[in-house]
Amino acid sequence: MADEGTSSTLVIVAAVFQLILLFVFAGLAGLFAIALPLLSLIPPSELPPGISFAELVFVSQALFGYMAIAAVLSLLFTIFWLMWRGQPSQHRVGLIITGIIGLILTGVLPGLLALIGGAIAKEGYESPPVARPAPKTAAPPAEAATYCPSCGNPIDPPGAQFCGVCGAAIT
């Protein structure tokens, strides 16, 4: 299994590639949206042999629909992957599912990267605990020489003038 950083890197790269494809799909959908009304201006004699005007319109509408749906899915996947990049192990299933859908509908490379990022994320990985200093409590006078009054850790070696953990002066 790879570490959390490798999965996170794969997911962010997938999101960047998906964002690029978003602009491609949106641009193509816009071109088809502009071209659809202009199809009626093509005289029937100029159409390729064996293709009717209705078939041309149907194919153009289907391509416009696919590009529009792919653009919306690309936007959603980019948003999800950017949100999930911080802790991909907590979103393994989502990364795998969106990776498969992305692989099929919105781009092979970003879908594959998200799928791999989700697949190699450690299951049940939790971020390492943050070290918090011990609460400052007043030590009894008998223990003043053996524990640091600032952080509460034992003084090693006994009789030292400074704490070995926090560096505070021992009084």
CSV table of C-alpha atoms in Angstrom, one decimal:
chain,number,residue,atom,x,y,z
A,1,MET,CA,0.0,0.0,0.0
A,2,ALA,CA,1.1,3.5,-0.8
A,3,ASP,CA,1.1,6.3,1.8
A,4,GLU,CA,-1.5,9.0,2.0
A,5,GLY,CA,0.7,11.5,0.2
A,6,THR,CA,0.8,9.3,-3.0
A,7,SER,CA,-2.9,9.0,-3.1
A,8,SER,CA,-3.4,12.7,-2.5
A,9,THR,CA,-1.0,13.5,-5.3
A,10,LEU,CA,-2.8,11.2,-7.7
A,11,VAL,CA,-6.2,12.7,-6.8
A,12,ILE,CA,-4.9,16.3,-7.3
A,13,VAL,CA,-3.4,15.5,-10.6
A,14,ALA,CA,-6.7,13.8,-11.7
A,15,ALA,CA,-8.6,16.9,-10.7
A,16,VAL,CA,-6.3,19.2,-12.7
A,17,PHE,CA,-6.6,17.0,-15.8
A,18,GLN,CA,-10.4,16.8,-15.3
A,19,LEU,CA,-10.5,20.6,-15.1
A,20,ILE,CA,-8.7,20.9,-18.4
A,21,LEU,CA,-11.2,18.4,-19.9
A,22,LEU,CA,-14.1,20.5,-18.4
A,23,PHE,CA,-13.0,23.4,-20.6
A,24,VAL,CA,-12.7,21.2,-23.7
A,25,PHE,CA,-16.2,19.7,-23.2
A,26,ALA,CA,-17.8,23.0,-22.4
A,27,GLY,CA,-16.1,24.6,-25.5
A,28,LEU,CA,-17.3,21.8,-27.8
A,29,ALA,CA,-20.8,21.9,-26.3
A,30,GLY,CA,-20.8,25.6,-27.1
A,31,LEU,CA,-19.7,25.0,-30.6
A,32,PHE,CA,-22.4,22.4,-31.2
A,33,ALA,CA,-25.0,24.8,-29.6
A,34,ILE,CA,-23.9,27.4,-32.2
A,35,ALA,CA,-23.8,25.0,-35.1
A,36,LEU,CA,-27.2,23.3,-34.5
A,37,PRO,CA,-29.3,26.3,-35.7
A,38,LEU,CA,-27.0,26.8,-38.7
A,39,LEU,CA,-27.6,23.2,-39.9
A,40,SER,CA,-30.9,24.3,-41.5
A,41,LEU,CA,-28.9,26.6,-43.8
A,42,ILE,CA,-27.2,23.7,-45.5
A,43,PRO,CA,-28.9,22.9,-48.8
A,44,PRO,CA,-29.9,19.2,-49.1
A,45,SER,CA,-27.8,18.9,-52.3
A,46,GLU,CA,-24.7,19.7,-50.2
A,47,LEU,CA,-25.2,16.8,-47.7
A,48,PRO,CA,-22.9,13.7,-48.1
A,49,PRO,CA,-24.6,10.9,-50.1
A,50,GLY,CA,-26.6,8.5,-47.9
A,51,ILE,CA,-27.0,11.0,-45.0
A,52,SER,CA,-30.4,12.7,-44.6
A,53,PHE,CA,-30.9,16.1,-42.9
A,54,ALA,CA,-32.7,14.4,-40.0
A,55,GLU,CA,-29.8,12.1,-39.4
A,56,LEU,CA,-27.4,15.0,-39.4
A,57,VAL,CA,-29.5,16.9,-36.9
A,58,PHE,CA,-29.9,13.8,-34.7
A,59,VAL,CA,-26.1,13.2,-34.6
A,60,SER,CA,-25.4,16.8,-33.9
A,61,GLN,CA,-27.9,16.9,-31.0
A,62,ALA,CA,-26.5,13.7,-29.6
A,63,LEU,CA,-23.0,15.1,-29.7
A,64,PHE,CA,-24.2,18.3,-28.1
A,65,GLY,CA,-26.0,16.4,-25.3
A,66,TYR,CA,-22.9,14.2,-24.6
A,67,MET,CA,-20.6,17.2,-24.5
A,68,ALA,CA,-22.9,19.1,-22.1
A,69,ILE,CA,-23.3,16.1,-19.8
A,70,ALA,CA,-19.5,15.4,-19.9
A,71,ALA,CA,-18.9,19.1,-19.0
A,72,VAL,CA,-21.2,18.9,-16.0
A,73,LEU,CA,-19.7,15.6,-14.8
A,74,SER,CA,-16.2,17.0,-15.3
A,75,LEU,CA,-17.2,20.0,-13.1
A,76,LEU,CA,-18.6,17.8,-10.4
A,77,PHE,CA,-15.7,15.4,-10.4
A,78,THR,CA,-13.2,18.2,-10.2
A,79,ILE,CA,-15.0,19.7,-7.2
A,80,PHE,CA,-15.2,16.3,-5.5
A,81,TRP,CA,-11.6,15.4,-6.1
A,82,LEU,CA,-10.4,18.8,-4.9
A,83,MET,CA,-12.4,18.4,-1.7
A,84,TRP,CA,-11.2,14.8,-1.2
A,85,ARG,CA,-7.5,15.3,-1.9
A,86,GLY,CA,-6.7,16.1,1.7
A,87,GLN,CA,-7.6,12.7,3.0
A,88,PRO,CA,-8.2,10.2,0.2
A,89,SER,CA,-8.4,7.3,2.6
A,90,GLN,CA,-11.6,8.6,4.0
A,91,HIS,CA,-13.1,8.9,0.5
A,92,ARG,CA,-11.9,5.6,-1.0
A,93,VAL,CA,-15.2,4.4,-2.3
A,94,GLY,CA,-16.1,7.8,-3.7
A,95,LEU,CA,-12.8,8.1,-5.5
A,96,ILE,CA,-13.2,4.6,-6.9
A,97,ILE,CA,-16.8,5.1,-8.1
A,98,THR,CA,-16.1,8.6,-9.6
A,99,GLY,CA,-12.9,7.3,-11.1
A,100,ILE,CA,-14.8,4.5,-12.9
A,101,ILE,CA,-17.5,6.8,-14.1
A,102,GLY,CA,-14.9,9.4,-15.2
A,103,LEU,CA,-12.9,6.7,-16.9
A,104,ILE,CA,-15.9,5.8,-19.0
A,105,LEU,CA,-17.6,9.2,-19.6
A,106,THR,CA,-15.3,12.1,-19.0
A,107,GLY,CA,-11.7,11.1,-19.7
A,108,VAL,CA,-9.5,8.1,-19.4
A,109,LEU,CA,-6.5,9.7,-17.7
A,110,PRO,CA,-8.2,11.6,-14.9
A,111,GLY,CA,-10.6,8.8,-14.2
A,112,LEU,CA,-7.7,6.3,-14.1
A,113,LEU,CA,-5.7,8.5,-11.7
A,114,ALA,CA,-8.6,9.0,-9.4
A,115,LEU,CA,-9.4,5.3,-9.5
A,116,ILE,CA,-5.8,4.4,-8.6
A,117,GLY,CA,-5.6,7.1,-5.9
A,118,GLY,CA,-8.7,5.6,-4.3
A,119,ALA,CA,-7.5,2.0,-4.7
A,120,ILE,CA,-4.1,2.6,-3.1
A,121,ALA,CA,-5.3,4.7,-0.2
A,122,LYS,CA,-4.9,2.9,3.1
A,123,GLU,CA,-8.1,1.6,4.5
A,124,GLY,CA,-9.0,3.2,7.8
A,125,TYR,CA,-6.0,5.5,7.7
A,126,GLU,CA,-6.2,8.2,10.3
A,127,SER,CA,-3.9,11.2,10.4
A,128,PRO,CA,-1.2,11.1,13.1
A,129,PRO,CA,-2.3,12.7,16.3
A,130,VAL,CA,-1.1,16.2,17.0
A,131,ALA,CA,1.3,16.4,19.9
A,132,ARG,CA,-0.2,18.6,22.5
A,133,PRO,CA,1.8,19.9,25.5
A,134,ALA,CA,0.8,18.7,28.9
A,135,PRO,CA,-1.4,21.0,30.8
A,136,LYS,CA,0.6,23.3,33.2
A,137,THR,CA,-0.1,22.3,36.7
A,138,ALA,CA,1.7,23.5,39.8
A,139,ALA,CA,3.9,20.7,41.1
A,140,PRO,CA,4.1,20.1,44.8
A,141,PRO,CA,7.3,21.5,46.3
A,142,ALA,CA,8.7,18.0,46.9
A,143,GLU,CA,8.5,17.2,43.1
A,144,ALA,CA,9.8,20.6,42.0
A,145,ALA,CA,13.3,19.2,41.4
A,146,THR,CA,12.1,16.1,39.4
A,147,TYR,CA,9.5,17.6,37.1
A,148,CYS,CA,9.6,20.7,34.8
A,149,PRO,CA,7.4,23.5,36.1
A,150,SER,CA,6.7,24.6,32.5
A,151,CYS,CA,5.8,21.5,30.6
A,152,GLY,CA,5.5,18.9,33.4
A,153,ASN,CA,7.9,16.4,31.9
A,154,PRO,CA,10.5,14.6,34.2
A,155,ILE,CA,13.8,16.3,34.5
A,156,ASP,CA,16.6,14.2,33.1
A,157,PRO,CA,19.2,14.1,34.5
A,158,PRO,CA,18.1,15.1,38.0
A,159,GLY,CA,19.4,18.4,39.1
A,160,ALA,CA,19.7,19.9,35.5
A,161,GLN,CA,19.3,23.6,35.2
A,162,PHE,CA,17.2,23.4,32.0
A,163,CYS,CA,14.3,21.1,30.9
A,164,GLY,CA,15.5,18.6,28.2
A,165,VAL,CA,12.0,18.8,26.5
A,166,CYS,CA,11.0,22.4,26.4
A,167,GLY,CA,14.2,24.1,27.4
A,168,ALA,CA,12.7,26.1,30.3
A,169,ALA,CA,14.9,27.1,33.2
A,170,ILE,CA,14.4,24.9,36.3
A,171,THR,CA,14.2,27.0,39.5
